[in-house]
């Protein structure tokens, strides 16, 4: 089995790694940003995806990756892990439907609550202790799921009509319209930016360039929050006006 992930702050990478280490030591994991992944898609029939839900939808970069490689999914078996800060309704389902559209067979879905990656909204920030507990609980949930999967019982979280209704009415109906232009709204505070170029190097969308010694954002952000969480000067924001707390899964593993 090949693990495939997209991740902004490491949650989705971490849970996939934990899952596969317990499920099968031989498994390897690839980021969708890794060019070597395409070869793996050709040579394998079974995959596990891990990704962060964004308002109960799939981040644009992952959606584009799946559509761009649309001929790769026919007949492939796919299990989906959706990570989330609180609630997604049909996180696994929304990616499952896209893959199914391209011929994949969805074997199951698992929803894992993890620390929230949105760094610039106070209401979403939790204490270090609480986030550590959240990660601990995710680990327990993975362990339980694997015991069931090994008995042939795949969890089906996020799959099916009731989850879909929850995802639509709980999230997409309200946020779909509101957030449609957010890919253009990443802001860099030029007074805080010291021109270190870190954000340029880590952005998976090549959405940031340096101009006159300062970072400058374009209009194709996939809202992964990677740069916002890693900028050493907390100069980047998207949804909120200032960075409240920078997140990275490593902080919650110690
Ligand atoms: C733009 C954006 C939208 C998000 N929307 C949701 C959401 O609808 N529901 C939820 O529970 N978490 C939401 N989150 C939180 C992330 O899904 C969660 O923190 C995820 O585990 C981050 O994974 P990563 O570290 O792999 O990027 C959102 C995060 C971002 C950046
Ligand atoms: S990471 Fe922050 S300080 Fe460095 S270039 Fe980007 S915005 Fe400026
Ligand atoms: S600009 Fe920042 S938040 Fe947007 S895609 Fe790039 S790294 Fe992610």
Tab-separated table of C-alpha atoms and ligand atoms in Angstrom:
chain	number	residue	atom	x	y	z
A	1	UNK	CA	0.000	0.000	0.000
A	2	UNK	CA	1.265	3.478	-0.893
A	3	UNK	CA	0.451	6.464	1.312
A	4	UNK	CA	-0.255	9.778	-0.382
A	5	UNK	CA	-0.615	13.057	1.468
A	6	UNK	CA	-0.952	16.756	1.244
A	7	UNK	CA	-0.271	18.732	4.405
A	8	UNK	CA	0.171	22.343	5.457
A	9	UNK	CA	1.309	21.997	9.075
A	10	UNK	CA	2.197	18.308	9.278
A	11	UNK	CA	-0.975	16.804	10.799
A	12	UNK	CA	-1.943	14.821	7.718
A	13	UNK	CA	1.619	13.561	7.206
A	14	UNK	CA	1.913	12.544	10.841
A	15	UNK	CA	-1.323	10.530	11.042
A	16	UNK	CA	-0.571	8.762	7.761
A	17	UNK	CA	2.864	7.810	9.019
A	18	UNK	CA	1.442	6.502	12.316
A	19	UNK	CA	-1.292	4.596	10.471
A	20	UNK	CA	1.034	2.917	8.017
A	21	UNK	CA	3.721	2.061	10.555
A	22	UNK	CA	1.117	0.103	12.504
A	23	UNK	CA	-0.700	-1.294	9.507
A	24	UNK	CA	2.241	-2.474	7.474
A	25	UNK	CA	5.932	-1.677	7.971
A	26	UNK	CA	6.734	-1.963	4.263
A	27	UNK	CA	4.490	0.902	3.217
A	28	UNK	CA	5.968	4.106	1.853
A	29	UNK	CA	4.469	7.554	1.848
A	30	UNK	CA	4.714	10.313	-0.737
A	31	UNK	CA	3.657	13.928	-0.789
A	32	UNK	CA	1.682	15.025	-3.831
A	33	UNK	CA	4.502	17.578	-4.183
A	34	UNK	CA	7.001	14.739	-4.802
A	35	UNK	CA	7.608	14.036	-8.495
A	36	UNK	CA	8.416	10.376	-7.743
A	37	UNK	CA	4.795	9.763	-6.764
A	38	UNK	CA	3.548	9.466	-10.363
A	39	UNK	CA	5.634	6.338	-10.950
A	40	UNK	CA	4.121	4.817	-7.802
A	41	UNK	CA	0.602	5.501	-9.052
A	42	UNK	CA	1.332	3.428	-12.131
A	43	UNK	CA	2.856	0.524	-10.228
A	44	UNK	CA	0.394	0.040	-7.353
A	45	UNK	CA	-3.288	-0.781	-6.925
A	46	UNK	CA	-3.931	0.199	-3.332
A	47	UNK	CA	-3.538	3.638	-1.767
A	48	UNK	CA	-4.270	5.543	1.377
A	49	UNK	CA	-4.795	9.286	1.128
A	50	UNK	CA	-4.392	11.718	4.016
A	51	UNK	CA	-5.341	15.361	3.722
A	52	UNK	CA	-6.648	18.392	5.691
A	53	UNK	CA	-10.262	19.371	5.071
A	54	UNK	CA	-10.925	23.019	4.313
A	55	UNK	CA	-14.526	23.987	5.017
A	56	UNK	CA	-15.500	20.398	4.202
A	57	UNK	CA	-13.829	20.526	0.832
A	58	UNK	CA	-10.580	19.256	-0.653
A	59	UNK	CA	-7.763	21.852	-0.940
A	60	UNK	CA	-7.380	23.085	-4.508
A	61	UNK	CA	-3.863	21.673	-4.863
A	62	UNK	CA	-5.083	18.137	-4.077
A	63	UNK	CA	-8.183	18.433	-6.251
A	64	UNK	CA	-6.001	19.609	-9.152
A	65	UNK	CA	-3.542	16.760	-8.574
A	66	UNK	CA	-6.313	14.156	-8.757
A	67	UNK	CA	-7.919	15.693	-11.821
A	68	UNK	CA	-4.580	16.132	-13.597
A	69	UNK	CA	-3.838	12.428	-13.095
A	70	UNK	CA	-7.422	11.352	-13.781
A	71	UNK	CA	-6.391	8.282	-15.804
A	72	UNK	CA	-4.492	6.835	-12.824
A	73	UNK	CA	-7.425	6.022	-10.524
A	74	UNK	CA	-9.527	3.573	-12.468
A	75	UNK	CA	-9.950	0.336	-10.450
A	76	UNK	CA	-7.559	1.483	-7.684
A	77	UNK	CA	-8.573	0.799	-4.078
A	78	UNK	CA	-8.382	3.894	-1.900
A	79	UNK	CA	-8.787	4.435	1.846
A	80	UNK	CA	-9.127	8.062	2.950
A	81	UNK	CA	-8.002	9.810	6.137
A	82	UNK	CA	-9.382	13.334	6.551
A	83	UNK	CA	-7.793	15.461	9.284
A	84	UNK	CA	-9.702	18.387	10.752
A	85	UNK	CA	-9.654	20.901	13.575
A	86	UNK	CA	-13.203	20.293	14.712
A	87	UNK	CA	-15.805	19.086	12.237
A	88	UNK	CA	-16.076	18.309	8.564
A	89	UNK	CA	-19.258	16.303	7.938
A	90	UNK	CA	-18.062	14.413	4.898
A	91	UNK	CA	-14.303	15.116	4.777
A	92	UNK	CA	-13.468	11.605	3.566
A	93	UNK	CA	-16.571	11.575	1.360
A	94	UNK	CA	-15.790	14.716	-0.581
A	95	UNK	CA	-12.412	13.338	-1.671
A	96	UNK	CA	-13.950	9.876	-2.106
A	97	UNK	CA	-16.545	11.197	-4.552
A	98	UNK	CA	-13.875	12.894	-6.638
A	99	UNK	CA	-11.762	9.724	-6.828
A	100	UNK	CA	-14.825	7.580	-7.494
A	101	UNK	CA	-15.689	9.863	-10.381
A	102	UNK	CA	-12.346	8.828	-11.901
A	103	UNK	CA	-13.055	5.121	-11.326
A	104	UNK	CA	-11.484	4.462	-7.901
A	105	UNK	CA	-13.011	2.057	-5.396
A	106	UNK	CA	-13.295	3.690	-1.967
A	107	UNK	CA	-12.652	1.103	0.757
A	108	UNK	CA	-13.301	3.359	3.755
A	109	UNK	CA	-12.829	6.667	5.516
A	110	UNK	CA	-11.426	7.833	8.828
A	111	UNK	CA	-11.903	11.289	10.380
A	112	UNK	CA	-9.205	12.471	12.759
A	113	UNK	CA	-9.491	15.584	14.888
A	114	UNK	CA	-6.097	17.334	15.079
A	115	UNK	CA	-4.737	20.753	16.137
A	116	UNK	CA	-6.213	23.525	14.012
A	117	UNK	CA	-3.790	24.823	11.394
A	118	UNK	CA	-5.477	28.237	11.066
A	119	UNK	CA	-2.972	30.440	12.875
A	120	UNK	CA	-4.675	33.830	12.624
A	121	UNK	CA	-8.076	33.210	14.268
A	122	UNK	CA	-8.087	33.435	18.077
A	123	UNK	CA	-11.242	31.381	18.519
A	124	UNK	CA	-9.572	28.326	16.977
A	125	UNK	CA	-6.494	28.294	19.193
A	126	UNK	CA	-6.221	25.732	21.985
A	127	UNK	CA	-3.707	25.290	24.826
A	128	UNK	CA	-0.598	23.169	24.315
A	129	UNK	CA	-1.992	20.618	26.773
A	130	UNK	CA	-5.287	20.372	24.883
A	131	UNK	CA	-3.529	19.965	21.531
A	132	UNK	CA	-1.297	17.232	22.945
A	133	UNK	CA	-4.426	15.430	24.168
A	134	UNK	CA	-6.025	15.796	20.741
A	135	UNK	CA	-3.010	14.150	19.080
A	136	UNK	CA	-3.022	11.395	21.712
A	137	UNK	CA	-6.706	10.721	20.980
A	138	UNK	CA	-6.024	10.597	17.243
A	139	UNK	CA	-3.338	7.982	17.883
A	140	UNK	CA	-5.821	5.889	19.874
A	141	UNK	CA	-8.422	6.193	17.134
A	142	UNK	CA	-5.912	5.059	14.505
A	143	UNK	CA	-4.978	2.031	16.618
A	144	UNK	CA	-8.641	1.025	16.980
A	145	UNK	CA	-9.327	1.518	13.267
A	146	UNK	CA	-6.392	-0.693	12.311
A	147	UNK	CA	-7.606	-3.522	14.569
A	148	UNK	CA	-10.974	-3.374	12.764
A	149	UNK	CA	-9.424	-3.072	9.298
A	150	UNK	CA	-7.293	-6.140	9.946
A	151	UNK	CA	-10.560	-8.007	10.639
A	152	UNK	CA	-11.841	-6.760	7.284
A	153	UNK	CA	-14.113	-4.065	8.795
A	154	UNK	CA	-13.191	-0.715	7.264
A	155	UNK	CA	-14.465	2.433	9.015
A	156	UNK	CA	-16.789	4.401	6.758
A	157	UNK	CA	-16.590	7.840	8.365
A	158	UNK	CA	-17.568	10.679	6.061
A	159	UNK	CA	-18.952	8.319	3.417
A	160	UNK	CA	-22.658	8.148	2.663
A	161	UNK	CA	-25.573	10.508	2.339
A	162	UNK	CA	-26.017	11.561	5.994
A	163	UNK	CA	-22.399	12.711	6.236
A	164	UNK	CA	-22.818	14.490	2.908
A	165	UNK	CA	-25.835	16.406	4.183
A	166	UNK	CA	-23.864	17.362	7.337
A	167	UNK	CA	-20.934	18.575	5.224
A	168	UNK	CA	-23.183	20.606	2.970
A	169	UNK	CA	-25.424	22.236	5.587
A	170	UNK	CA	-22.743	22.428	8.296
A	171	UNK	CA	-20.040	23.940	6.108
A	172	UNK	CA	-20.182	24.285	2.334
A	173	UNK	CA	-23.493	26.138	2.185
A	174	UNK	CA	-22.073	28.938	4.387
A	175	UNK	CA	-18.371	28.919	3.608
A	176	UNK	CA	-18.319	27.909	-0.070
A	177	UNK	CA	-19.407	31.351	-1.261
A	178	UNK	CA	-17.646	33.329	1.471
A	179	UNK	CA	-14.260	31.729	0.842
A	180	UNK	CA	-14.336	31.569	-2.955
A	181	UNK	CA	-11.874	34.460	-3.321
A	182	UNK	CA	-9.601	33.601	-0.416
A	183	UNK	CA	-6.898	32.232	-2.708
A	184	UNK	CA	-6.269	35.887	-3.608
A	185	UNK	CA	-6.301	37.217	-0.066
A	186	UNK	CA	-2.999	36.189	1.462
A	187	UNK	CA	-1.393	39.288	2.947
A	188	UNK	CA	2.238	40.036	3.807
A	189	UNK	CA	2.929	42.803	6.299
A	190	UNK	CA	5.855	44.544	4.593
A	191	UNK	CA	6.909	46.249	7.824
A	192	UNK	CA	7.338	42.900	9.573
A	193	UNK	CA	8.863	40.976	6.645
A	194	UNK	CA	12.672	40.736	6.806
A	195	UNK	CA	13.055	39.174	3.361
A	196	UNK	CA	14.344	35.757	4.506
A	197	UNK	CA	12.589	33.970	1.565
A	198	UNK	CA	11.436	31.053	3.713
A	199	UNK	CA	7.834	31.444	2.556
A	200	UNK	CA	8.972	31.446	-1.094
A	201	UNK	CA	10.812	28.148	-0.623
A	202	UNK	CA	8.062	26.280	1.244
A	203	UNK	CA	4.941	27.355	-0.644
A	204	UNK	CA	3.585	24.364	-2.611
A	205	UNK	CA	1.849	26.703	-5.077
A	206	UNK	CA	4.814	28.989	-5.832
A	207	UNK	CA	2.436	31.711	-4.794
A	208	UNK	CA	5.034	33.963	-3.169
A	209	UNK	CA	7.913	35.781	-4.820
A	210	UNK	CA	10.457	38.278	-3.529
A	211	UNK	CA	10.103	41.832	-4.734
A	212	UNK	CA	12.376	44.654	-3.576
A	213	UNK	CA	13.600	42.476	-0.703
A	214	UNK	CA	10.101	41.677	0.603
A	215	UNK	CA	7.743	38.739	0.135
A	216	UNK	CA	4.940	39.371	-2.308
A	217	UNK	CA	1.862	37.122	-2.634
A	218	UNK	CA	0.049	36.295	-5.859
A	219	UNK	CA	-3.461	34.950	-6.334
A	220	UNK	CA	-3.123	31.174	-6.298
A	221	UNK	CA	-2.888	30.316	-2.596
A	222	UNK	CA	-4.295	26.888	-1.704
A	223	UNK	CA	-4.857	28.038	1.904
A	224	UNK	CA	-2.576	25.406	3.429
A	225	UNK	CA	-1.328	27.856	6.083
A	226	UNK	CA	2.239	26.535	5.780
A	227	UNK	CA	3.887	29.929	5.269
A	228	UNK	CA	1.671	31.604	7.885
A	229	UNK	CA	2.717	29.055	10.483
A	230	UNK	CA	6.413	29.169	9.609
A	231	UNK	CA	7.216	32.806	8.890
A	232	UNK	CA	9.818	33.784	11.541
A	233	UNK	CA	8.356	37.270	11.811
A	234	UNK	CA	4.666	36.314	11.779
A	235	UNK	CA	4.249	38.646	8.841
A	236	UNK	CA	1.719	36.592	6.856
A	237	UNK	CA	-2.052	36.369	7.399
A	238	UNK	CA	-5.026	35.057	5.464
A	239	UNK	CA	-8.330	34.826	7.335
A	240	UNK	CA	-7.449	36.978	10.357
A	241	UNK	CA	-5.570	40.240	10.821
A	242	UNK	CA	-2.718	38.959	12.973
A	243	UNK	CA	-1.042	35.661	13.789
A	244	UNK	CA	-2.229	34.395	17.162
A	245	UNK	CA	-0.236	31.181	17.434
A	246	UNK	CA	1.912	29.308	14.946
A	247	UNK	CA	1.199	25.601	14.715
A	248	UNK	CA	3.228	22.586	13.750
A	249	UNK	CA	2.455	18.998	14.707
A	250	UNK	CA	5.975	18.505	16.147
A	251	UNK	CA	5.067	20.886	18.982
A	252	UNK	CA	2.448	18.434	20.219
A	253	UNK	CA	4.518	15.259	20.087
A	254	UNK	CA	7.019	16.083	22.875
B	1	LIG	C1	-8.448	27.133	5.129
B	1	LIG	C2	-8.717	26.092	6.161
B	1	LIG	C3	-9.996	25.610	6.355
B	1	LIG	C4	-10.252	24.649	7.328
B	1	LIG	N1	-11.515	24.184	7.468
B	1	LIG	C5	-11.785	23.281	8.429
B	1	LIG	C6	-13.086	22.756	8.569
B	1	LIG	O1	-13.984	23.060	7.815
B	1	LIG	N2	-13.324	21.905	9.573
B	1	LIG	C7	-12.353	21.513	10.447
B	1	LIG	O2	-12.650	20.748	11.361
B	1	LIG	N3	-11.084	21.949	10.313
B	1	LIG	C8	-10.780	22.811	9.305
B	1	LIG	N4	-9.492	23.271	9.156
B	1	LIG	C9	-8.432	22.744	10.029
B	1	LIG	C10	-7.566	21.701	9.342
B	1	LIG	O3	-8.342	20.844	8.549
B	1	LIG	C11	-6.791	20.856	10.341
B	1	LIG	O4	-6.096	21.633	11.232
B	1	LIG	C12	-5.871	19.886	9.618
B	1	LIG	O5	-5.571	18.826	10.485
B	1	LIG	C13	-4.586	20.534	9.128
B	1	LIG	O6	-3.816	19.528	8.560
B	1	LIG	P1	-2.348	19.713	8.007
B	1	LIG	O7	-1.463	19.994	9.200
B	1	LIG	O8	-2.034	18.417	7.397
B	1	LIG	O9	-2.355	20.829	7.053
B	1	LIG	C14	-9.206	24.190	8.157
B	1	LIG	C15	-7.907	24.661	7.960
B	1	LIG	C16	-7.661	25.593	6.967
B	1	LIG	C17	-6.257	26.077	6.783
B	2	LIG	S1	8.950	34.075	5.697
B	2	LIG	FE1	8.151	35.965	6.565
B	2	LIG	S2	9.945	37.248	6.932
B	2	LIG	FE2	10.581	35.605	5.526
B	2	LIG	S3	10.279	36.499	3.477
B	2	LIG	FE3	8.405	35.411	4.003
B	2	LIG	S4	7.076	36.982	4.892
B	2	LIG	FE4	9.140	37.785	4.917
B	3	LIG	S1	0.868	31.146	0.073
B	3	LIG	FE1	1.168	30.135	2.061
B	3	LIG	S2	-0.886	29.398	2.635
B	3	LIG	FE2	-0.899	29.869	0.435
B	3	LIG	S3	-0.410	27.979	-0.602
B	3	LIG	FE3	1.520	29.053	-0.300
B	3	LIG	S4	2.325	28.294	1.658
B	3	LIG	FE4	0.167	27.719	1.546
